Coordinates of C-alpha atoms and ligand atoms in Angstrom, one line a residue:
M1346 CA 53.5 -72.7 -37.2
K1347 CA 51.5 -73.2 -34.0
E1348 CA 53.3 -76.5 -33.3
I1349 CA 56.7 -74.7 -33.5
L1350 CA 55.6 -72.0 -31.3
D1351 CA 54.1 -74.3 -28.8
A1352 CA 57.5 -76.1 -28.6
I1353 CA 59.3 -72.9 -28.2
L1354 CA 57.2 -71.5 -25.3
N1355 CA 57.4 -75.0 -23.6
P1356 CA 60.5 -74.8 -21.3
E1357 CA 60.4 -78.7 -21.3
S1358 CA 60.9 -79.1 -25.0
T1359 CA 64.1 -80.9 -26.0
S1360 CA 66.2 -80.8 -29.1
A1361 CA 64.5 -84.0 -30.3
D1362 CA 61.1 -82.3 -29.9
F1363 CA 62.1 -79.7 -32.2
A1364 CA 63.7 -82.1 -34.8
A1365 CA 60.3 -83.9 -34.7
V1366 CA 58.3 -80.8 -35.4
K1367 CA 56.8 -80.8 -38.8
L1368 CA 58.0 -77.8 -40.9
P1369 CA 55.2 -75.8 -42.6
E1370 CA 55.2 -75.3 -46.3
S1371 CA 55.1 -71.6 -46.0
Y1372 CA 55.5 -68.7 -43.4
R1373 CA 54.7 -65.0 -43.1
A1374 CA 57.4 -62.6 -44.1
I1375 CA 58.0 -58.9 -44.8
T1376 CA 58.8 -58.5 -48.4
L1377 CA 59.5 -56.0 -51.3
H1378 CA 58.0 -56.9 -54.7
K1379 CA 60.4 -56.7 -57.7
D1380 CA 57.7 -55.5 -59.9
E1381 CA 57.3 -52.4 -57.7
Q1382 CA 61.0 -51.3 -57.5
E1383 CA 60.0 -48.2 -59.5
M1384 CA 57.2 -47.3 -57.5
F1385 CA 58.8 -44.2 -56.0
A1386 CA 60.5 -42.7 -59.0
G1387 CA 60.7 -39.1 -59.0
I1388 CA 59.5 -38.7 -55.3
P1389 CA 61.8 -36.9 -52.8
S1390 CA 63.4 -39.4 -50.4
R1391 CA 61.6 -38.3 -47.2
D1392 CA 58.2 -38.8 -49.0
K1393 CA 58.8 -42.3 -50.0
D1394 CA 56.7 -44.4 -47.6
P1395 CA 57.9 -47.8 -46.5
R1396 CA 54.2 -48.7 -45.5
K1397 CA 53.5 -48.8 -49.3
S1398 CA 56.4 -50.9 -50.4
L1399 CA 56.6 -53.4 -47.5
H1400 CA 54.3 -56.3 -47.8
L1401 CA 53.3 -59.1 -45.3
D1402 CA 53.3 -62.2 -47.6
E1403 CA 53.2 -66.0 -47.3
I1404 CA 56.5 -67.4 -48.7
A1405 CA 57.4 -71.0 -49.4
V1406 CA 60.1 -72.3 -46.8
P1407 CA 63.3 -72.4 -48.9
Q1408 CA 65.3 -75.5 -49.4
L1409 CA 68.1 -76.0 -46.8
G1410 CA 71.5 -76.2 -48.1
P1411 CA 75.0 -77.3 -46.7
G1412 CA 76.2 -75.2 -44.0
E1413 CA 72.8 -73.5 -43.3
A1414 CA 70.2 -73.4 -40.7
L1415 CA 66.4 -72.7 -40.7
V1416 CA 65.5 -70.7 -37.6
A1417 CA 62.1 -70.0 -36.1
V1418 CA 62.3 -66.1 -35.6
M1419 CA 60.8 -64.8 -32.4
A1420 CA 61.9 -61.3 -32.9
S1421 CA 63.8 -59.2 -35.3
S1422 CA 64.6 -55.5 -35.6
V1423 CA 64.4 -52.5 -38.0
N1424 CA 67.8 -51.3 -39.2
Y1425 CA 68.5 -48.4 -41.4
N1426 CA 69.1 -50.9 -44.2
T1427 CA 65.4 -51.8 -43.9
V1428 CA 64.6 -48.3 -44.7
W1429 CA 67.1 -48.0 -47.6
S1430 CA 65.6 -51.2 -49.0
S1431 CA 62.1 -50.0 -48.6
I1432 CA 62.7 -46.8 -50.5
F1433 CA 64.8 -48.6 -53.2
E1434 CA 67.8 -46.2 -52.5
P1435 CA 70.6 -45.9 -53.2
V1436 CA 69.7 -48.7 -55.6
S1437 CA 67.1 -51.5 -55.6
T1438 CA 68.1 -54.7 -53.7
F1439 CA 66.9 -56.8 -56.3
G1440 CA 70.1 -56.2 -58.3
F1441 CA 72.0 -57.7 -55.4
L1442 CA 69.8 -60.7 -55.4
E1443 CA 70.2 -61.1 -59.1
R1444 CA 74.0 -60.9 -58.7
Y1445 CA 74.1 -63.2 -55.9
G1446 CA 71.9 -65.8 -57.7
R1447 CA 74.4 -66.0 -60.7
L1448 CA 77.0 -67.3 -58.2
S1449 CA 75.9 -71.0 -58.0
A1450 CA 72.9 -73.5 -58.0
E1451 CA 72.5 -72.9 -54.2
T1452 CA 72.5 -69.2 -54.2
A1453 CA 70.1 -69.0 -57.2
R1454 CA 67.4 -69.7 -54.5
H1455 CA 68.0 -66.0 -53.6
D1456 CA 66.9 -64.4 -56.8
Q1457 CA 63.3 -64.3 -56.5
P1458 CA 60.5 -61.8 -57.5
F1459 CA 60.2 -61.1 -53.8
H1460 CA 62.8 -60.1 -51.2
V1461 CA 62.4 -61.0 -47.5
L1462 CA 64.2 -58.3 -45.6
G1463 CA 65.7 -58.3 -42.0
S1464 CA 69.3 -58.4 -40.9
D1465 CA 68.7 -59.4 -37.2
L1466 CA 67.0 -62.1 -35.5
A1467 CA 66.4 -64.0 -32.2
G1468 CA 65.0 -67.4 -32.4
V1469 CA 65.4 -71.1 -32.2
V1470 CA 67.2 -73.5 -34.7
L1471 CA 64.6 -75.8 -36.4
R1472 CA 66.8 -77.6 -38.9
T1473 CA 70.4 -77.6 -39.8
G1474 CA 72.0 -78.6 -43.3
P1475 CA 74.7 -81.1 -44.1
G1476 CA 78.0 -80.2 -42.5
V1477 CA 76.6 -78.3 -39.5
H1478 CA 77.6 -79.8 -36.2
A1479 CA 77.9 -77.0 -33.8
W1480 CA 74.2 -76.2 -33.7
K1481 CA 71.2 -78.3 -33.4
P1482 CA 67.4 -78.0 -33.4
G1483 CA 66.1 -76.2 -30.3
D1484 CA 69.3 -74.1 -29.8
Q1485 CA 68.2 -70.5 -28.9
V1486 CA 70.2 -68.3 -31.0
V1487 CA 70.8 -64.8 -32.5
A1488 CA 72.2 -64.3 -36.0
H1489 CA 74.7 -61.7 -37.1
C1490 CA 74.4 -60.6 -40.7
L1491 CA 77.6 -61.5 -42.3
S1492 CA 77.2 -63.7 -45.3
V1493 CA 80.4 -64.9 -46.9
E1494 CA 81.5 -67.8 -49.0
L1495 CA 85.3 -67.8 -48.1
E1496 CA 86.4 -69.7 -51.2
S1497 CA 89.1 -66.9 -51.8
A1498 CA 92.0 -66.5 -49.7
D1499 CA 91.3 -62.6 -49.6
G1500 CA 88.8 -63.0 -46.7
H1501 CA 90.8 -65.6 -44.6
N1502 CA 92.3 -63.1 -42.4
D1503 CA 89.4 -60.9 -42.1
T1504 CA 86.1 -62.4 -43.2
M1505 CA 84.7 -59.0 -44.2
L1506 CA 87.4 -58.9 -46.9
D1507 CA 85.9 -62.0 -48.7
P1508 CA 85.1 -60.8 -52.2
E1509 CA 81.7 -62.4 -52.0
Q1510 CA 80.9 -60.6 -48.6
R1511 CA 77.2 -59.7 -48.3
I1512 CA 74.8 -58.5 -45.6
W1513 CA 72.1 -61.1 -45.0
G1514 CA 68.5 -59.8 -45.3
F1515 CA 69.8 -56.9 -47.4
E1516 CA 72.0 -58.3 -50.2
T1517 CA 70.7 -61.8 -49.7
N1518 CA 67.1 -63.1 -49.4
Y1519 CA 65.2 -65.0 -46.6
G1520 CA 66.1 -62.4 -43.8
G1521 CA 64.9 -62.0 -40.2
L1522 CA 61.7 -60.0 -40.6
A1523 CA 59.7 -63.1 -40.9
E1524 CA 58.6 -66.2 -39.0
I1525 CA 61.4 -68.4 -40.4
A1526 CA 64.7 -67.3 -41.7
L1527 CA 67.5 -69.0 -43.6
V1528 CA 71.0 -68.3 -42.5
K1529 CA 74.5 -69.7 -42.9
S1530 CA 75.3 -71.6 -39.5
N1531 CA 78.3 -69.4 -39.0
Q1532 CA 76.1 -66.5 -38.3
L1533 CA 74.6 -68.1 -35.4
M1534 CA 75.5 -67.1 -31.9
P1535 CA 74.2 -68.0 -28.5
K1536 CA 71.3 -65.9 -27.5
P1537 CA 72.0 -63.8 -24.4
K1538 CA 70.0 -65.5 -21.6
H1539 CA 69.1 -62.5 -19.7
L1540 CA 67.2 -60.8 -22.6
T1541 CA 63.7 -61.3 -24.1
W1542 CA 63.5 -62.3 -27.6
E1543 CA 63.0 -58.6 -28.8
E1544 CA 65.8 -57.3 -26.7
A1545 CA 68.2 -60.1 -27.9
A1546 CA 67.3 -59.4 -31.5
S1547 CA 67.8 -55.7 -31.3
P1548 CA 71.7 -55.3 -31.0
G1549 CA 73.0 -57.6 -33.6
L1550 CA 73.9 -55.4 -36.7
V1551 CA 74.5 -52.0 -35.1
N1552 CA 76.4 -53.5 -32.1
S1553 CA 78.7 -55.5 -34.3
T1554 CA 79.2 -52.5 -36.6
A1555 CA 80.0 -50.1 -33.8
Y1556 CA 82.4 -52.6 -32.2
R1557 CA 84.5 -52.9 -35.4
Q1558 CA 84.1 -49.3 -36.3
L1559 CA 85.3 -48.0 -32.8
V1560 CA 86.9 -50.8 -30.7
S1561 CA 88.6 -53.3 -33.3
R1562 CA 92.0 -52.6 -34.6
N1563 CA 90.2 -52.9 -37.9
G1564 CA 88.7 -49.8 -37.1
A1565 CA 89.7 -46.7 -35.0
G1566 CA 91.3 -48.9 -32.2
M1567 CA 90.0 -46.8 -29.4
K1568 CA 91.9 -46.7 -26.3
Q1569 CA 91.6 -45.4 -22.7
G1570 CA 91.3 -41.6 -22.5
D1571 CA 90.5 -41.0 -26.0
N1572 CA 87.9 -38.2 -26.7
V1573 CA 85.4 -39.7 -29.2
L1574 CA 82.9 -37.7 -31.1
I1575 CA 79.8 -39.5 -31.7
W1576 CA 77.1 -38.4 -34.3
G1577 CA 73.7 -39.7 -33.6
A1578 CA 74.6 -40.8 -30.1
S1579 CA 71.2 -42.1 -29.2
G1580 CA 70.5 -43.6 -32.5
G1581 CA 71.0 -47.3 -33.6
L1582 CA 74.7 -47.2 -34.0
G1583 CA 75.5 -44.2 -31.7
S1584 CA 73.8 -45.9 -28.7
Y1585 CA 76.3 -48.6 -29.0
A1586 CA 79.4 -46.4 -29.7
T1587 CA 78.5 -44.4 -26.6
Q1588 CA 78.4 -47.4 -24.4
Y1589 CA 81.7 -48.6 -26.0
A1590 CA 83.4 -45.3 -25.4
L1591 CA 82.2 -45.3 -21.7
A1592 CA 83.0 -48.9 -21.1
G1593 CA 86.4 -48.6 -22.6
G1594 CA 87.6 -45.7 -20.5
A1595 CA 87.1 -43.1 -23.3
T1596 CA 85.3 -39.9 -23.2
P1597 CA 82.1 -39.7 -25.6
I1598 CA 81.2 -36.3 -26.9
C1599 CA 77.6 -37.1 -27.9
V1600 CA 75.9 -35.3 -30.7
V1601 CA 72.2 -35.4 -30.9
S1602 CA 69.1 -33.3 -32.0
S1603 CA 66.7 -33.0 -29.0
P1604 CA 66.6 -32.7 -25.3
E1605 CA 65.0 -36.1 -25.0
K1606 CA 68.0 -37.7 -27.0
A1607 CA 70.4 -35.7 -24.7
K1608 CA 68.8 -37.1 -21.7
I1609 CA 69.2 -40.7 -23.0
C1610 CA 72.9 -40.0 -23.4
Q1611 CA 73.2 -38.6 -19.9
D1612 CA 71.4 -41.7 -18.7
M1613 CA 74.0 -43.9 -20.3
G1614 CA 76.7 -41.9 -18.4
A1615 CA 78.0 -39.4 -20.9
E1616 CA 78.6 -35.8 -19.6
A1617 CA 79.6 -34.0 -22.9
I1618 CA 76.5 -33.6 -25.1
I1619 CA 75.9 -31.3 -28.0
D1620 CA 72.3 -30.7 -29.1
R1621 CA 73.0 -29.8 -32.9
N1622 CA 69.5 -28.4 -33.3
A1623 CA 69.8 -26.0 -30.3
E1624 CA 73.1 -24.9 -31.4
G1625 CA 71.8 -24.5 -35.1
Y1626 CA 75.0 -25.6 -37.1
R1627 CA 74.8 -24.8 -40.6
F1628 CA 77.8 -26.7 -42.0
W1629 CA 76.7 -25.8 -45.6
K1630 CA 76.0 -22.4 -46.9
D1631 CA 74.4 -23.8 -49.9
E1632 CA 74.4 -26.9 -52.1
Q1633 CA 78.0 -26.6 -53.1
N1634 CA 79.7 -24.5 -50.4
Q1635 CA 80.5 -25.3 -46.7
D1636 CA 81.1 -22.7 -44.1
P1637 CA 84.4 -23.3 -42.2
R1638 CA 83.3 -20.7 -39.6
E1639 CA 80.6 -23.2 -38.6
W1640 CA 83.1 -26.0 -38.3
K1641 CA 85.1 -23.8 -36.0
R1642 CA 82.0 -23.0 -33.8
F1643 CA 81.5 -26.7 -33.6
G1644 CA 85.1 -27.3 -32.6
A1645 CA 85.1 -24.5 -30.0
K1646 CA 81.9 -26.1 -28.5
I1647 CA 83.8 -29.5 -28.2
R1648 CA 86.8 -27.8 -26.6
E1649 CA 84.4 -26.0 -24.0
L1650 CA 83.1 -29.6 -23.2
T1651 CA 86.5 -31.3 -23.1
G1652 CA 88.5 -28.6 -21.2
G1653 CA 90.2 -27.6 -24.4
E1654 CA 90.9 -30.9 -26.0
D1655 CA 90.2 -32.0 -29.5
V1656 CA 88.8 -35.4 -30.3
D1657 CA 91.0 -38.4 -31.1
I1658 CA 88.2 -40.3 -33.0
V1659 CA 85.1 -39.2 -35.0
F1660 CA 82.5 -41.9 -35.2
E1661 CA 80.9 -40.8 -38.7
H1662 CA 77.9 -41.9 -40.5
P1663 CA 75.8 -38.9 -41.4
G1664 CA 78.1 -38.4 -44.3
R1665 CA 77.9 -35.3 -46.4
E1666 CA 76.3 -33.1 -44.1
T1667 CA 78.8 -33.4 -41.4
F1668 CA 82.0 -35.0 -42.8
G1669 CA 83.7 -31.6 -43.4
A1670 CA 83.2 -30.8 -39.9
S1671 CA 84.3 -34.2 -38.7
V1672 CA 87.7 -33.9 -40.6
Y1673 CA 88.1 -30.2 -39.3
V1674 CA 87.5 -31.0 -35.5
T1675 CA 89.7 -34.3 -35.3
R1676 CA 92.9 -33.7 -33.3
K1677 CA 96.3 -33.7 -34.9
G1678 CA 97.1 -37.5 -35.8
G1679 CA 93.4 -38.4 -35.0
T1680 CA 91.1 -40.6 -36.9
V1681 CA 87.8 -40.1 -38.7
V1682 CA 86.1 -43.6 -38.9
T1683 CA 83.1 -43.8 -41.2
C1684 CA 80.6 -46.6 -42.1
A1685 CA 77.9 -44.7 -43.8
S1686 CA 76.6 -41.6 -45.6
T1687 CA 73.0 -41.2 -44.5
S1688 CA 72.8 -37.6 -45.8
G1689 CA 74.7 -38.1 -49.0
Y1690 CA 77.7 -40.2 -50.1
M1691 CA 79.5 -37.5 -52.0
H1692 CA 81.5 -36.1 -49.3
Q1693 CA 83.5 -32.8 -49.3
Y1694 CA 86.3 -31.9 -46.9
D1695 CA 89.3 -29.6 -46.8
N1696 CA 92.1 -31.7 -47.4
R1697 CA 94.7 -29.4 -45.9
Y1698 CA 93.3 -30.2 -42.4
L1699 CA 93.8 -33.8 -43.1
W1700 CA 97.3 -34.1 -44.5
M1701 CA 98.9 -31.1 -42.6
S1702 CA 97.6 -32.7 -39.4
L1703 CA 98.3 -36.1 -40.3
K1704 CA 94.8 -37.4 -39.8
R1705 CA 93.4 -40.7 -41.1
I1706 CA 90.1 -41.5 -42.7
V1707 CA 89.2 -45.0 -42.1
G1708 CA 86.4 -47.0 -43.7
S1709 CA 84.4 -49.5 -41.8
H1710 CA 81.8 -51.9 -42.7
F1711 CA 79.7 -54.3 -40.4
A1712 CA 82.2 -56.8 -38.6
N1713 CA 84.1 -60.0 -39.4
Y1714 CA 83.0 -63.3 -37.8
R1715 CA 85.1 -62.9 -34.7
E1716 CA 84.1 -59.2 -34.1
A1717 CA 80.6 -60.0 -34.4
W1718 CA 81.1 -62.8 -31.9
E1719 CA 82.9 -60.7 -29.5
A1720 CA 80.3 -57.8 -29.7
N1721 CA 77.5 -60.5 -28.8
R1722 CA 79.6 -61.9 -26.0
L1723 CA 79.7 -58.4 -24.4
I1724 CA 75.9 -58.3 -24.6
A1725 CA 75.7 -61.8 -23.2
K1726 CA 77.9 -60.8 -20.2
G1727 CA 75.7 -57.6 -19.5
K1728 CA 78.6 -55.3 -20.2
I1729 CA 77.0 -53.7 -23.1
H1730 CA 73.0 -53.4 -23.2
P1731 CA 70.3 -53.5 -25.8
T1732 CA 68.9 -50.0 -26.6
L1733 CA 65.5 -51.1 -27.6
S1734 CA 62.8 -48.4 -27.3
K1735 CA 59.8 -49.7 -29.0
T1736 CA 58.5 -53.0 -30.5
Y1737 CA 56.0 -53.4 -33.3
T1738 CA 54.2 -56.5 -34.8
L1739 CA 55.3 -57.9 -37.9
A1740 CA 52.3 -56.5 -39.7
E1741 CA 53.5 -53.0 -38.5
T1742 CA 57.0 -53.1 -40.0
G1743 CA 56.1 -50.5 -42.6
Q1744 CA 55.2 -48.0 -39.8
A1745 CA 58.4 -49.0 -37.9
A1746 CA 60.6 -48.4 -40.9
L1747 CA 58.9 -45.0 -41.4
D1748 CA 59.6 -43.9 -38.0
V1749 CA 63.2 -44.7 -38.4
H1750 CA 63.3 -43.0 -41.8
H1751 CA 61.9 -39.8 -40.2
N1752 CA 64.3 -40.0 -37.4
K1753 CA 61.5 -40.4 -34.9
H1754 CA 63.0 -43.2 -32.8
Q1755 CA 65.5 -43.8 -30.1
G1756 CA 68.2 -46.5 -30.1
K1757 CA 66.6 -49.5 -31.7
V1758 CA 63.1 -50.5 -32.9
G1759 CA 62.2 -54.1 -32.6
V1760 CA 59.6 -56.3 -34.3
L1761 CA 57.8 -59.3 -32.8
C1762 CA 57.6 -62.1 -35.4
L1763 CA 56.5 -65.5 -33.9
S1764 CA 56.7 -64.1 -30.2
P1765 CA 53.2 -63.5 -29.4
E1766 CA 54.0 -60.8 -26.9
E1767 CA 56.9 -58.8 -25.4
G1768 CA 58.9 -60.0 -22.3
L1769 CA 59.3 -63.8 -23.3
G1770 CA 62.5 -65.6 -23.6
V1771 CA 64.5 -64.8 -20.5
T1772 CA 66.3 -67.9 -19.0
D1773 CA 68.8 -66.1 -16.6
P1774 CA 66.4 -63.9 -14.4
E1775 CA 69.4 -63.1 -11.9
L1776 CA 71.7 -61.5 -14.5
R1777 CA 68.7 -59.6 -15.9
A1778 CA 67.7 -58.2 -12.4
K1779 CA 71.2 -57.0 -12.0
H1780 CA 71.1 -54.9 -15.3
L1781 CA 67.4 -54.2 -15.6
P1782 CA 67.6 -50.4 -15.4
A1783 CA 70.2 -50.3 -18.1
I1784 CA 68.3 -52.8 -20.3
N1785 CA 65.2 -50.5 -20.0
R1786 CA 66.9 -47.3 -20.4
F1787 CA 65.5 -46.4 -23.8
R1788 CA 62.1 -47.6 -23.2
G1789 CA 61.1 -44.0 -22.1
E1790 CA 58.7 -43.1 -19.3
Ligands
LIG1979 N1 78.3 -50.1 -42.9 C1 77.6 -50.6 -42.0 O1 77.9 -51.8 -41.7 C2 76.5 -50.1 -41.4 C3 75.9 -50.6 -40.2 C4 74.8 -49.9 -39.5 C5 74.2 -48.8 -40.0 N2 74.9 -48.3 -41.1 C6 74.4 -47.0 -41.7 O2 74.7 -45.9 -40.8 C7 73.8 -44.9 -40.8 C8 73.2 -44.7 -39.4 O3 72.5 -46.0 -38.9 P1 71.7 -46.1 -37.5 O4 71.3 -47.5 -37.5 O5 72.6 -45.6 -36.5 O6 70.6 -45.1 -37.8 P2 69.6 -44.3 -36.8 O7 69.2 -45.2 -35.7 O8 68.7 -43.6 -37.6 O9 70.7 -43.3 -36.1 C9 71.2 -42.3 -36.9 C10 71.4 -41.0 -36.2 O10 72.2 -40.0 -36.9 C11 71.9 -38.9 -36.6 N3 71.7 -38.0 -38.0 C12 70.9 -38.5 -39.0 N4 71.2 -37.6 -40.0 C13 72.2 -36.6 -39.6 C14 72.6 -35.4 -40.1 N5 72.3 -35.0 -41.3 N6 73.5 -34.7 -39.4 C15 73.8 -35.1 -38.2 N7 73.3 -36.3 -37.6 C16 72.4 -36.9 -38.3 C17 70.5 -38.9 -36.1 O11 70.7 -38.6 -34.7 P3 70.3 -37.1 -34.1 O12 69.0 -36.6 -34.8 O13 69.9 -37.3 -32.6 O14 71.4 -36.2 -34.2 C18 70.1 -40.3 -36.2 O15 69.2 -40.6 -35.0 C19 72.7 -45.5 -41.8 O16 72.9 -44.7 -43.1 C20 72.9 -47.0 -41.9 O17 72.6 -47.4 -43.1 C21 75.9 -48.8 -41.7

C-alpha cells in the first residue's frame, strides 16, 4: 500500500507508473460482519452503537470484472446509509448482498460474510477492467454511488429506473470506506481540482440526491422565485438543497434545530430560518394522532418569514414526524418531494389538503448517471461547495457514524482512508483561493 500512496503523493507520477505499481493482496476496510447482524435485537434505535458493529478489517482485493475499476481511496465520507447499515435498520444489508449475488457469476463476488460499506470516494484509479476506455490508471476521480446493470430497457431513459438499480457500498459490497474500492467505471467522475481529497469525497451521495430531488425535472423541478422549505437545512442533504435554492434564484426557508445550525444557514446566504427546537413544534399529540393546530402554527411562521406566501416546494426527508405538516404548509399546486423517512416510514397526512389544493407528492431517490455528473460538475466549477465539517481517520469511522446517528454533526463528516493527513490533493489553487471561505463554511471556528 505504501508504494501506491507514494505514487499518489508524487506529483510527477504518470499513468504508466500507476499501471506498474504492484497491487497488494489485501487492504484495510470498514466492515460489518454477517454473524453479528442480530447483535442489536431488542435495543432501541438510538442506543444501537455503530462503534460496536463497524470493524476495521483486512480484506482480500476483489477480482476486477468487465466495465469495472479498482480505485485507491484517499478519502470517503459517512452518509446516513452508513448509520442505517451499522444499526441493521430497517433491514440488514446482508440481504441486499445475497440478492445481488444471485444475479450472475460476477455479482456473486459481493455476497460475502463481510460488507465493506461506504458510498462516496475520492481517489486514484489503479486498474480498469476489460471494456473500460474512458479511464486509466492514475486518473484522479470521485465516484457516485449508482450501480446499475442496464440490461433492461426500463432504465434506458433514466438510469435510476433500472430494475437492478443499487446504491454502491450499501446494497453492494467493496464500498468507499476502505483503502481500495471496486466500482463500475460509469460511476467515475473527474475529481474537482480545487478541493482536497476529503472535501472532494464529501458531496457525492447527498449532492447528487439533492440535485435530482430539488432541481431536476425528475424531482421538484425548482424554478426562480420558488419558496422552498428545507428540513434539516444544515445537514447532509439540506446543506446542498439550501445551496441549490440560493444558486437557482429560489428562496430557501431553512428548518434547523439549534442556533449554531441557524448561523450556518445564514452564512450560506439564507435569510428565512426556523429553529424547530426554539419554536417547540409538537406535530404529534401522541403515537397515533397529529395536531393540526401545530401545522397551522408552523405555516404561520413560514408566512411571517416570506411576507405572507406559502411554499412551492417542501424538501422532505424526516418522514413520519414532519410529513403531515409538510403536506399542510405546501401552497396550492405545490410539491412535496421526499427521498427518505428518517423518523419513520409509515407517514400520515390529511389527504383533503392534498387533493383539494391539487398538491403533488413526488418520490425521489439518489440520481441518475447524468444528474450525478451534472451535480459533480457544479462542484468542480465552484458553484456549489462541499459542506465538510469534520474529518475522522478510517479507524474512527464508528465514532463518526455515531455522531451522525445522534445528529451531533453539521453538513458532512469526512473519513481519511489512504490520505495521511487533511489538506492534500489540491491541483487548482487559484480556483480554491477564490472560494476558500465558502469551502470552509462548515468547519466551525
Ligand atoms: N433516497 C436517497 O437517495 C437518499 C440520499 C441521501 C440521504 N437519504 C436519507 O435522507 C435522510 C437524511 O440524510 P442526511 O444525509 O441529510 O442526514 P443528516 O446529515 O443527519 O441530516 C438530516 C437532518 O434532518 C433533520 N432531522 C432529523 N430528524 C428530524 C425530525 N424528526 N424532524 C425534523 N428534522 C429532522 C436534522 O436537522 P435539524 O436537527 O437541524 O433540524 C438533521 O440534521 C436519511 O434518512 C438518509 O438515509 C436518502
